[in-house]
Coordinates of C-alpha atoms in Angstrom, one line a residue:
Chain A
M1 CA 50.0 119.0 -29.9
E2 CA 51.0 116.2 -27.6
K3 CA 49.7 118.1 -25.1
D4 CA 46.5 118.3 -26.6
Y5 CA 45.9 114.8 -27.8
A6 CA 46.6 114.4 -23.7
K7 CA 43.4 116.3 -23.4
A8 CA 41.5 113.7 -25.4
N9 CA 42.5 110.8 -22.6
I10 CA 39.0 111.6 -21.2
L11 CA 37.8 109.4 -24.3
Y12 CA 39.0 106.4 -22.9
V13 CA 37.5 106.9 -19.3
P14 CA 34.3 105.0 -20.0
V15 CA 35.8 102.0 -21.1
L16 CA 38.3 101.9 -17.8
L17 CA 34.9 102.4 -16.1
I18 CA 32.8 99.5 -17.3
L19 CA 35.9 97.4 -17.2
A20 CA 36.8 98.3 -13.8
M21 CA 33.0 97.4 -13.0
Y22 CA 32.7 94.4 -14.6
V23 CA 35.9 92.8 -14.6
V24 CA 38.2 93.9 -12.3
Y25 CA 35.7 94.5 -9.3
P26 CA 34.1 90.9 -9.8
F27 CA 37.8 89.7 -10.5
F28 CA 38.9 90.4 -6.8
D29 CA 35.5 89.7 -5.4
G30 CA 35.8 86.2 -6.8
I31 CA 38.7 85.7 -4.7
R32 CA 37.0 86.9 -1.6
I33 CA 34.0 84.9 -2.2
A34 CA 36.2 81.5 -2.8
F35 CA 37.5 81.9 0.8
T36 CA 33.9 81.7 1.9
N37 CA 31.2 79.0 2.3
W38 CA 28.3 81.3 1.2
N39 CA 25.5 79.1 -0.6
G40 CA 24.9 81.8 -3.2
F41 CA 21.6 83.5 -1.7
S42 CA 21.5 83.6 1.9
Q43 CA 22.7 86.7 3.9
K44 CA 24.5 84.7 6.1
F45 CA 28.3 83.2 5.3
K46 CA 31.5 82.6 7.3
F47 CA 35.3 83.2 5.8
V48 CA 36.5 79.3 5.7
G49 CA 39.9 80.0 5.0
A50 CA 41.4 77.9 2.2
T51 CA 38.8 75.2 2.3
N52 CA 37.6 75.4 -0.6
L53 CA 41.1 75.6 -2.8
I54 CA 42.3 72.5 -0.6
R55 CA 38.7 70.9 -1.8
L56 CA 39.7 71.6 -5.3
F57 CA 42.5 69.0 -5.1
A58 CA 40.4 66.4 -3.0
D59 CA 37.0 66.7 -5.0
G60 CA 36.4 63.9 -7.3
N61 CA 34.2 65.7 -9.8
V62 CA 36.5 68.5 -10.0
R63 CA 39.2 66.2 -10.6
I64 CA 37.4 64.6 -13.6
A65 CA 36.2 68.2 -14.9
F66 CA 39.7 69.1 -15.0
V67 CA 40.9 66.0 -16.7
N68 CA 38.1 66.5 -19.4
T69 CA 39.0 70.2 -19.8
L70 CA 42.3 69.1 -20.7
V71 CA 41.1 66.8 -23.3
Y72 CA 38.5 69.5 -24.7
G73 CA 41.5 71.6 -24.8
F74 CA 44.2 69.6 -26.2
G75 CA 42.0 67.0 -28.2
S76 CA 40.0 69.5 -30.1
T77 CA 43.5 71.7 -30.6
L78 CA 45.4 68.5 -32.2
L79 CA 42.4 67.9 -34.5
Q80 CA 41.6 71.2 -35.5
Q81 CA 45.4 71.7 -36.6
I82 CA 45.5 68.4 -38.6
L83 CA 42.0 68.9 -40.0
G84 CA 42.5 72.8 -40.6
L85 CA 45.8 72.3 -42.1
A86 CA 44.6 69.5 -44.5
Y87 CA 41.5 71.7 -45.5
A88 CA 43.8 74.8 -46.0
V89 CA 46.1 72.8 -48.5
L90 CA 43.2 71.4 -50.3
L91 CA 41.5 74.8 -50.5
T92 CA 44.7 76.7 -51.7
G93 CA 44.9 74.2 -54.5
D94 CA 42.4 75.0 -57.7
F95 CA 39.3 73.1 -58.4
R96 CA 35.8 73.7 -59.0
G97 CA 33.4 74.2 -56.2
R98 CA 36.4 75.7 -54.0
T99 CA 34.2 78.8 -52.7
V100 CA 31.5 76.7 -51.7
V101 CA 33.5 74.3 -49.8
R102 CA 35.2 77.1 -47.9
T103 CA 32.1 78.8 -47.1
I104 CA 30.4 75.7 -45.7
I105 CA 33.3 74.9 -43.4
Y106 CA 33.7 78.3 -42.3
L107 CA 29.7 78.9 -41.7
P108 CA 29.6 77.0 -38.4
V109 CA 31.9 79.3 -36.5
L110 CA 29.3 81.8 -37.0
I111 CA 26.4 79.6 -35.6
S112 CA 25.8 79.6 -32.0
A113 CA 27.8 76.5 -30.2
L114 CA 24.4 75.9 -28.1
V115 CA 22.4 75.4 -31.6
M116 CA 25.2 73.6 -33.2
G117 CA 25.3 71.0 -30.0
A118 CA 21.6 70.9 -30.5
M119 CA 22.0 70.1 -34.2
W120 CA 24.5 67.3 -33.6
Y121 CA 22.2 65.7 -31.1
Y122 CA 19.9 64.5 -33.8
V123 CA 23.1 62.7 -35.3
V124 CA 24.2 61.2 -32.3
Q125 CA 21.2 60.5 -29.8
Y126 CA 20.0 57.0 -29.6
D127 CA 17.4 57.3 -32.2
G128 CA 19.8 59.4 -34.3
A129 CA 21.2 59.4 -37.5
L130 CA 24.5 57.6 -36.7
N131 CA 22.7 54.6 -34.8
E132 CA 20.4 54.1 -38.1
V133 CA 23.7 53.3 -40.0
L134 CA 25.0 51.0 -37.6
V135 CA 21.7 48.9 -37.7
L136 CA 21.9 49.4 -41.0
R137 CA 24.9 47.7 -41.4
G138 CA 24.0 45.0 -38.8
H139 CA 25.7 46.2 -35.8
S140 CA 23.4 47.3 -32.5
K141 CA 22.6 50.7 -31.4
V142 CA 25.1 52.6 -29.1
F143 CA 24.6 54.9 -26.7
W144 CA 26.9 57.7 -27.5
L145 CA 26.0 60.1 -24.7
S146 CA 26.2 57.5 -21.9
Q147 CA 29.8 56.6 -21.1
R148 CA 32.4 58.9 -20.2
T149 CA 35.2 57.9 -23.1
T150 CA 33.1 57.9 -25.8
T151 CA 31.1 61.0 -25.2
V152 CA 34.1 63.3 -24.2
S153 CA 35.5 62.1 -27.6
L154 CA 32.6 63.0 -29.2
L155 CA 32.3 66.4 -27.9
V156 CA 35.7 67.1 -28.9
V157 CA 35.2 65.9 -32.6
I158 CA 31.6 68.0 -32.5
N159 CA 33.7 71.2 -31.5
T160 CA 36.6 70.7 -34.0
F161 CA 33.8 70.4 -36.8
Q162 CA 32.2 73.6 -35.6
Y163 CA 35.7 75.6 -35.0
V164 CA 37.6 73.8 -37.9
G165 CA 37.0 77.0 -40.0
V166 CA 39.1 79.5 -37.7
S167 CA 42.3 77.3 -37.9
M168 CA 41.7 76.8 -41.9
V169 CA 41.2 80.4 -42.5
I170 CA 44.3 81.4 -40.5
Y171 CA 46.4 78.5 -42.5
I172 CA 45.0 79.7 -46.0
A173 CA 46.1 83.2 -45.0
G174 CA 49.5 81.7 -44.3
I175 CA 49.9 79.9 -47.0
Q176 CA 49.0 82.8 -49.6
A177 CA 51.6 84.7 -48.1
I178 CA 54.5 82.4 -48.7
P179 CA 56.2 83.7 -51.7
G180 CA 55.2 81.4 -54.8
T181 CA 59.1 81.4 -55.7
Y182 CA 60.1 79.3 -53.0
V183 CA 57.8 76.8 -53.8
E184 CA 58.5 76.9 -57.4
A185 CA 62.4 77.0 -57.0
A186 CA 61.7 73.8 -54.6
T187 CA 59.8 72.0 -57.3
V188 CA 62.5 72.9 -60.4
E189 CA 65.1 71.3 -57.8
G190 CA 63.0 68.2 -57.6
A191 CA 61.1 68.1 -54.3
G192 CA 57.9 66.2 -54.4
A193 CA 54.5 67.5 -52.8
W194 CA 55.0 66.1 -49.3
R195 CA 58.6 67.5 -49.2
R196 CA 57.7 70.6 -50.3
F197 CA 54.8 70.8 -47.4
G198 CA 57.2 69.6 -44.8
K199 CA 60.3 71.5 -45.7
I200 CA 59.1 74.8 -47.1
I201 CA 55.4 75.1 -46.3
L202 CA 54.9 74.1 -42.7
P203 CA 58.0 75.7 -41.4
L204 CA 56.8 79.1 -42.9
L205 CA 53.3 78.6 -41.4
F206 CA 54.8 78.7 -37.7
P207 CA 53.4 81.9 -36.8
A208 CA 50.0 81.1 -38.2
L209 CA 50.4 77.9 -36.4
L210 CA 50.9 79.9 -33.1
T211 CA 48.1 81.7 -33.4
S212 CA 45.7 79.1 -34.1
I213 CA 47.2 76.8 -31.7
T214 CA 46.5 79.6 -29.1
I215 CA 43.0 80.2 -30.0
N216 CA 42.0 76.9 -30.2
L217 CA 43.6 76.0 -26.9
I218 CA 41.6 78.9 -25.1
G219 CA 38.4 78.0 -26.8
G220 CA 38.8 74.2 -25.8
F221 CA 39.6 75.0 -22.2
K222 CA 36.2 77.2 -22.2
L223 CA 34.1 74.8 -23.8
F224 CA 30.6 75.2 -22.2
D225 CA 27.7 75.5 -24.9
I226 CA 28.3 72.3 -26.7
I227 CA 28.3 70.3 -23.4
M228 CA 25.4 72.2 -22.2
A229 CA 23.3 71.3 -25.6
L230 CA 24.5 67.3 -25.5
T231 CA 25.0 66.2 -21.9
A232 CA 24.8 69.0 -19.6
G233 CA 27.7 67.4 -17.9
G234 CA 26.3 63.9 -17.5
P235 CA 25.8 61.0 -17.0
G236 CA 26.5 62.0 -13.7
Y237 CA 29.6 64.4 -13.3
T238 CA 31.7 62.6 -16.1
T239 CA 31.4 64.9 -18.8
H240 CA 31.7 68.3 -17.0
S241 CA 34.0 70.5 -18.0
L242 CA 35.2 73.5 -15.7
A243 CA 33.1 75.6 -17.3
T244 CA 30.1 73.7 -16.6
L245 CA 31.1 72.8 -13.4
I246 CA 31.3 76.2 -12.3
Y247 CA 27.6 76.5 -13.4
S248 CA 26.1 73.3 -11.9
T249 CA 28.2 74.1 -8.6
Y250 CA 26.6 77.2 -8.2
F251 CA 23.0 76.8 -9.6
G252 CA 22.5 73.3 -8.9
G253 CA 24.7 72.7 -5.9
Q254 CA 24.2 76.2 -4.3
Q255 CA 28.0 76.3 -3.4
A256 CA 28.9 79.6 -4.5
G257 CA 32.3 79.6 -2.4
F258 CA 33.1 76.6 -4.0
S259 CA 32.1 77.5 -7.6
A260 CA 34.1 80.8 -7.4
A261 CA 37.3 78.7 -6.3
I262 CA 36.4 76.4 -9.4
G263 CA 36.3 79.6 -11.4
L264 CA 39.9 80.7 -10.1
L265 CA 41.0 77.2 -11.2
L266 CA 40.0 77.7 -14.5
F267 CA 41.4 81.0 -14.9
V268 CA 44.9 79.6 -13.4
T269 CA 44.6 76.6 -16.1
I270 CA 44.3 78.7 -19.1
L271 CA 46.7 81.6 -18.1
F272 CA 49.4 78.4 -17.3
F273 CA 49.3 76.6 -20.4
T274 CA 48.8 80.0 -22.8
L275 CA 52.0 81.5 -21.0
V276 CA 53.7 78.0 -21.1
F277 CA 53.2 77.6 -24.5
N278 CA 54.3 81.0 -25.6
R279 CA 57.1 80.9 -23.5
F280 CA 58.0 77.2 -25.1
V281 CA 57.7 78.6 -28.8
R282 CA 58.9 81.9 -28.3
G283 CA 62.4 82.6 -30.5
R284 CA 61.6 79.3 -32.6
E285 CA 60.0 81.1 -35.5
V286 CA 61.6 80.7 -39.1
E287 CA 62.3 83.8 -40.9
Y288 CA 62.3 84.3 -44.6
T289 CA 65.7 85.2 -45.6
Chain B
M1 CA 40.5 85.4 -57.0
M2 CA 39.4 84.0 -60.3
S3 CA 36.9 85.8 -62.3
A4 CA 33.6 84.0 -62.6
H5 CA 34.1 83.0 -66.2
T6 CA 37.2 80.9 -65.6
R7 CA 36.0 77.6 -65.3
R8 CA 38.2 75.4 -62.6
P9 CA 38.8 71.9 -63.3
I10 CA 37.0 69.3 -61.9
S11 CA 39.3 66.9 -60.3
A12 CA 40.0 64.4 -57.3
K13 CA 40.0 67.5 -55.0
T14 CA 36.4 68.3 -55.9
F15 CA 35.1 65.0 -54.8
V16 CA 37.3 65.5 -51.4
G17 CA 35.5 68.8 -50.9
L18 CA 32.0 67.2 -51.2
V19 CA 32.8 64.8 -48.9
I20 CA 33.9 67.6 -46.3
V21 CA 30.7 69.5 -47.2
A22 CA 28.8 66.3 -46.4
V23 CA 30.3 66.0 -43.2
Q24 CA 29.8 69.6 -42.5
L25 CA 26.1 69.9 -43.5
L26 CA 25.2 66.5 -42.0
P27 CA 23.5 67.9 -38.6
V28 CA 21.6 70.5 -40.4
Y29 CA 20.3 67.8 -42.9
V30 CA 19.3 65.8 -40.1
T31 CA 17.8 68.1 -37.8
L32 CA 15.6 69.4 -41.1
T33 CA 14.2 66.2 -41.9
V34 CA 13.1 65.6 -38.2
A35 CA 11.8 69.4 -38.2
L36 CA 9.7 68.3 -41.2
K37 CA 7.9 65.5 -39.4
G38 CA 5.4 65.0 -36.8
Q39 CA 6.1 63.4 -33.5
T40 CA 4.3 60.1 -34.7
D41 CA 6.1 60.0 -37.7
L42 CA 8.8 57.0 -36.9
S43 CA 10.6 57.1 -40.3
S44 CA 14.2 57.0 -40.8
V45 CA 15.9 60.6 -39.8
W46 CA 17.5 60.2 -43.0
V47 CA 14.9 60.5 -45.1
L48 CA 12.8 63.7 -46.0
P49 CA 9.0 63.4 -45.2
A50 CA 6.7 62.9 -48.6
A51 CA 4.3 65.4 -47.2
P52 CA 6.6 68.2 -45.2
L53 CA 4.9 69.5 -42.1
W54 CA 5.5 73.2 -41.2
D55 CA 3.6 73.2 -38.3
N56 CA 6.9 72.6 -36.1
F57 CA 7.9 75.9 -37.6
A58 CA 4.8 77.6 -36.4
Q59 CA 4.9 76.1 -33.3
A60 CA 8.3 77.2 -32.4
L61 CA 7.7 80.7 -33.3
G62 CA 4.4 80.7 -31.4
A63 CA 4.0 78.6 -28.3
G64 CA 8.0 78.0 -28.2
K65 CA 8.1 81.9 -27.9
L66 CA 10.9 82.1 -30.5
A67 CA 9.7 85.2 -32.1
R68 CA 10.0 87.0 -28.7
A69 CA 13.5 85.5 -28.3
F70 CA 14.4 87.0 -31.7
M71 CA 13.1 90.3 -30.5
N72 CA 14.9 90.1 -27.2
T73 CA 18.4 88.9 -29.0
T74 CA 17.9 91.6 -31.5
I75 CA 17.6 94.3 -28.9
I76 CA 20.3 93.3 -26.6
T77 CA 22.7 92.4 -29.9
V78 CA 22.1 96.0 -31.7
A79 CA 22.4 97.7 -28.2
A80 CA 25.8 96.2 -27.1
T81 CA 27.5 96.3 -30.6
A82 CA 26.7 100.1 -30.8
L83 CA 28.1 100.7 -27.7
V84 CA 31.2 98.5 -27.9
V85 CA 32.0 100.2 -31.5
L86 CA 31.3 104.0 -30.2
L87 CA 33.3 103.5 -26.9
G88 CA 36.1 101.5 -28.7
A89 CA 36.6 104.1 -31.5
L90 CA 36.3 107.0 -28.7
A91 CA 38.9 105.2 -26.8
G92 CA 41.3 104.2 -29.7
Y93 CA 41.8 107.7 -30.6
P94 CA 43.9 109.1 -27.5
L95 CA 45.5 105.7 -27.0
A96 CA 47.0 105.5 -30.5
R97 CA 47.8 109.4 -30.7
S98 CA 48.8 110.2 -27.3
R99 CA 52.1 107.8 -26.6
S100 CA 52.6 108.8 -23.1
R101 CA 53.4 106.4 -20.5
L102 CA 50.1 106.6 -18.9
N103 CA 48.6 105.4 -21.9
S104 CA 51.0 102.5 -22.5
V105 CA 49.9 101.4 -19.1
V106 CA 46.1 102.0 -19.8
L107 CA 46.3 100.0 -23.1
G108 CA 48.4 97.2 -21.7
F109 CA 45.7 97.1 -18.9
I110 CA 43.0 96.7 -21.4
L111 CA 44.8 94.0 -23.2
A112 CA 45.5 92.0 -20.1
I113 CA 41.8 92.0 -19.2
M114 CA 41.5 89.8 -22.6
M115 CA 43.5 87.1 -20.6
I116 CA 40.6 86.7 -17.7
P117 CA 38.0 84.1 -19.2
A118 CA 34.6 85.5 -18.3
L119 CA 33.3 82.2 -17.2
S120 CA 35.7 82.4 -14.3
L121 CA 34.0 85.5 -13.3
L122 CA 30.4 84.4 -13.3
V123 CA 29.6 84.0 -9.6
P124 CA 31.0 87.4 -8.6
L125 CA 29.3 88.9 -11.7
Y126 CA 26.1 87.2 -10.7
V127 CA 26.5 88.9 -7.2
L128 CA 27.2 92.3 -8.6
M129 CA 24.0 91.8 -11.1
N130 CA 22.0 90.7 -8.0
R131 CA 22.9 93.6 -6.1
L132 CA 22.3 96.0 -9.0
R133 CA 18.6 94.5 -9.5
A134 CA 20.1 93.6 -13.2
I135 CA 19.2 90.2 -13.5
S136 CA 16.8 89.2 -16.2
T137 CA 16.7 93.0 -17.7
F138 CA 17.7 94.8 -20.8
Q139 CA 20.2 97.3 -18.9
G140 CA 21.4 94.5 -17.2
I141 CA 23.0 92.0 -19.7
I142 CA 23.8 94.6 -22.1
P143 CA 26.8 96.4 -20.1
V144 CA 28.1 92.6 -19.2
H145 CA 28.4 92.0 -23.2
V146 CA 30.0 95.6 -23.5
A147 CA 32.3 94.8 -20.7
F148 CA 33.8 92.0 -22.5
N149 CA 33.8 92.9 -26.0
L150 CA 35.3 96.1 -25.5
P151 CA 38.9 94.9 -24.9
L152 CA 39.4 93.6 -28.5
T153 CA 37.6 96.5 -30.1
V154 CA 39.8 99.0 -28.4
F155 CA 42.7 97.2 -29.9
L156 CA 41.6 96.5 -33.0
F157 CA 40.5 100.8 -33.4
T158 CA 43.8 101.7 -31.6
N159 CA 46.1 99.7 -34.0
F160 CA 44.1 101.3 -37.1
I161 CA 44.2 104.6 -35.8
R162 CA 47.8 104.3 -35.3
S163 CA 48.3 103.1 -39.1
V164 CA 46.4 106.7 -40.4
P165 CA 49.0 109.2 -41.1
R166 CA 49.5 111.8 -38.4
E167 CA 50.1 114.4 -41.0
L168 CA 46.4 114.6 -41.6
D169 CA 45.8 115.4 -37.9
E170 CA 48.6 118.1 -38.2
A171 CA 47.6 119.8 -41.1
A172 CA 44.0 119.8 -39.4
F173 CA 45.6 121.0 -36.3
L174 CA 47.2 124.0 -38.0
D175 CA 44.2 125.2 -39.7
G176 CA 42.6 125.3 -36.2
C177 CA 40.9 122.2 -35.6
S178 CA 40.8 120.9 -31.9
V179 CA 41.8 117.5 -31.1
Y180 CA 37.9 116.5 -31.0
S181 CA 37.0 117.8 -34.0
I182 CA 39.9 116.2 -35.5
F183 CA 38.3 113.0 -34.4
Y184 CA 35.3 113.9 -35.6
R185 CA 36.0 115.4 -38.8
I186 CA 39.1 113.5 -40.1
M187 CA 39.3 110.2 -38.1
L188 CA 35.9 108.8 -37.8
P189 CA 34.9 108.8 -41.7
L190 CA 38.3 106.8 -42.2
L191 CA 37.5 104.2 -39.6
K192 CA 34.8 102.6 -41.8
P193 CA 36.8 99.2 -42.5
V194 CA 37.8 98.5 -38.5
T195 CA 34.3 99.6 -37.5
V196 CA 33.0 96.7 -39.9
T197 CA 35.5 94.3 -38.5
S198 CA 34.3 95.3 -35.0
V199 CA 30.5 95.6 -35.6
I200 CA 31.1 91.7 -37.1
L201 CA 33.1 90.3 -34.4
T202 CA 30.7 92.0 -31.8
S203 CA 27.3 91.1 -33.0
V204 CA 28.0 87.5 -33.5
A205 CA 29.2 87.2 -30.3
V206 CA 26.5 88.8 -28.7
W207 CA 23.9 87.1 -30.9
N208 CA 25.3 83.6 -30.4
D209 CA 25.8 84.1 -26.5
F210 CA 24.5 81.4 -24.1
Q211 CA 26.8 81.3 -21.0
Y212 CA 26.2 84.8 -19.9
S213 CA 22.3 84.5 -20.9
I214 CA 22.1 81.4 -18.8
Y215 CA 23.0 83.1 -15.9
F216 CA 21.5 86.4 -16.5
L217 CA 18.6 86.5 -18.1
Q218 CA 16.2 83.9 -15.7
K219 CA 12.6 85.2 -16.4
S220 CA 11.1 83.3 -19.5
E221 CA 9.8 86.5 -21.2
M222 CA 13.4 87.5 -21.2
R223 CA 14.8 84.7 -23.0
V224 CA 17.1 84.7 -25.9
I225 CA 17.6 82.8 -29.0
T226 CA 19.7 80.3 -27.4
L227 CA 17.9 80.0 -24.1
A228 CA 14.8 79.3 -26.3
I229 CA 16.5 76.6 -28.3
N230 CA 18.0 75.0 -24.8
G231 CA 14.4 75.0 -23.6
F232 CA 13.4 72.5 -26.0
F233 CA 15.9 70.0 -25.3
G234 CA 15.5 70.5 -21.3
I235 CA 14.3 67.1 -19.3
S236 CA 10.6 68.7 -18.8
G237 CA 8.7 67.7 -21.8
S238 CA 10.6 68.3 -24.7
N239 CA 9.6 67.9 -28.1
L240 CA 12.4 67.2 -30.3
H241 CA 10.6 68.2 -33.4
V242 CA 9.8 71.7 -32.5
G243 CA 13.4 72.2 -31.3
S244 CA 14.7 71.2 -34.7
A245 CA 12.4 73.5 -36.2
A246 CA 13.7 76.4 -33.9
A247 CA 17.3 75.5 -34.4
L248 CA 17.3 75.9 -37.9
L249 CA 15.2 79.1 -37.6
S250 CA 17.9 80.6 -35.3
I251 CA 20.5 79.8 -37.8
I252 CA 18.8 81.9 -40.9
P253 CA 20.1 85.3 -39.8
V254 CA 23.6 85.0 -39.6
T255 CA 23.3 82.5 -42.7
V256 CA 22.3 84.7 -44.9
L257 CA 24.4 87.7 -43.7
F258 CA 27.3 85.6 -43.8
L259 CA 26.4 84.6 -47.4
V260 CA 25.9 88.5 -48.4
L261 CA 28.8 89.8 -46.6
Q262 CA 31.2 87.0 -46.8
R263 CA 34.4 88.6 -47.6
Y264 CA 33.8 91.0 -44.6
F265 CA 33.2 88.3 -42.1
V266 CA 36.3 86.3 -43.2
S267 CA 38.7 89.1 -43.2
G268 CA 37.2 90.5 -39.7
M269 CA 37.3 87.4 -38.1
V270 CA 41.0 86.8 -39.4
A271 CA 42.1 90.4 -38.0
G272 CA 40.4 89.7 -34.9
A273 CA 42.2 86.5 -34.8
I274 CA 45.5 87.2 -35.7
K275 CA 45.9 90.7 -33.5

């Protein structure tokens, strides 16, 4: 029968063809383009060696975008773990309205990040909801979207609010998988709520933590929609991520070669941090014994 | 899950829950108050107008071409999702059942593809699409969505089929079924749960997509919802009031689907995330 199954291998050929054409071929073509000075539309271009790759390290805008990308990635990941874990602990408790709260925290995950960013614009714009509160309390209005540190932090927070639901459901699933006897035993032995959380629940949530962090890191590094909706990388180049810089370098700057090189940088960045993270945590899981 | 008849206690937790809900709903609420007012209304964005103005919604659908965008998005989402699920299910069958060295390499390759972020490929992908004359066409954007959603789907189907006992196949085989008819008659009816998961994951991703669409759908009549919304916030004569109405309209379908099929959504998303 094994031989007959092998005949069915033909069933995955379409998938391989599509992936070869739309992922593998562009991947290598992207490396080729990164070594040219192509502008994106002209028939003429030259191979310029490693010029674009060297420029990745020299270019001030790339440096800003790279640092921002790390902030978007690590900042969102940190906030999402803290909030996600807190929400999960709260929502595995028993109280009225629990289901509604869960639903509303999770709902933004399913909404387009671009639309979510657009809706937050009404909160943070100069005549928006946030500034109205400030004025009411006697402060003056703040340009939330005009200064790098403030704006980048704000984008991290907005991204967190949108995707905290992902971490939350992962942690809820993790907490519910912990045998109730463990927690009961600790309670009988006199461990308080904090101690139970720190000594029993948190260590046993390690696999959930890994999953959640990996997803959040990759998601944060790839941040694109929310930036496009709220700042489009501005003012100037101060809030770009690598992802939005790829876009603006290609279509705005008409430097396809350099844009492809930034694409490689994004690829390497994500690969590097996911691998380092997974290497770092491997073998540190706590087992039920 | 508790039965609906059991009253849960109202406690401090309920209050904390309310605060969280308020924060999460804040942008939606503010967007709503803006959407119900005209451009000349300078009242606070915190208060709903006494007389709501529905004109912004009509304008968004008509002049804002949101109706057209809904149509385009629906066509792209349905086609891409159908293809992804069909191709993913077909590929998962031999990958799960025939455990040759070749097939483990193939599966490893498909999983490795997931590590490549699509954004890093957009320049060469644009070049490819241009050469295929596929920019701003349905037949152009749909395969792109299919390609980038396939690896996860293949993975989910492969894992699921592996969990189906082989004895089922063997019994059918002894009765004279070919491997293809085993797939069609035995496997296919069993695949409902993983199909639901794949449909949800893929259709939400495609429906909400902005990054591919902004590259590959440049003609205005090919706009999808996210592009139409983005258009309202452009530098060129933006109308924030119509834009807010458009944003609200655009989240209705997913919200309604989610509220109806919540259980499938969350378990599907968790399955997709954890595997």
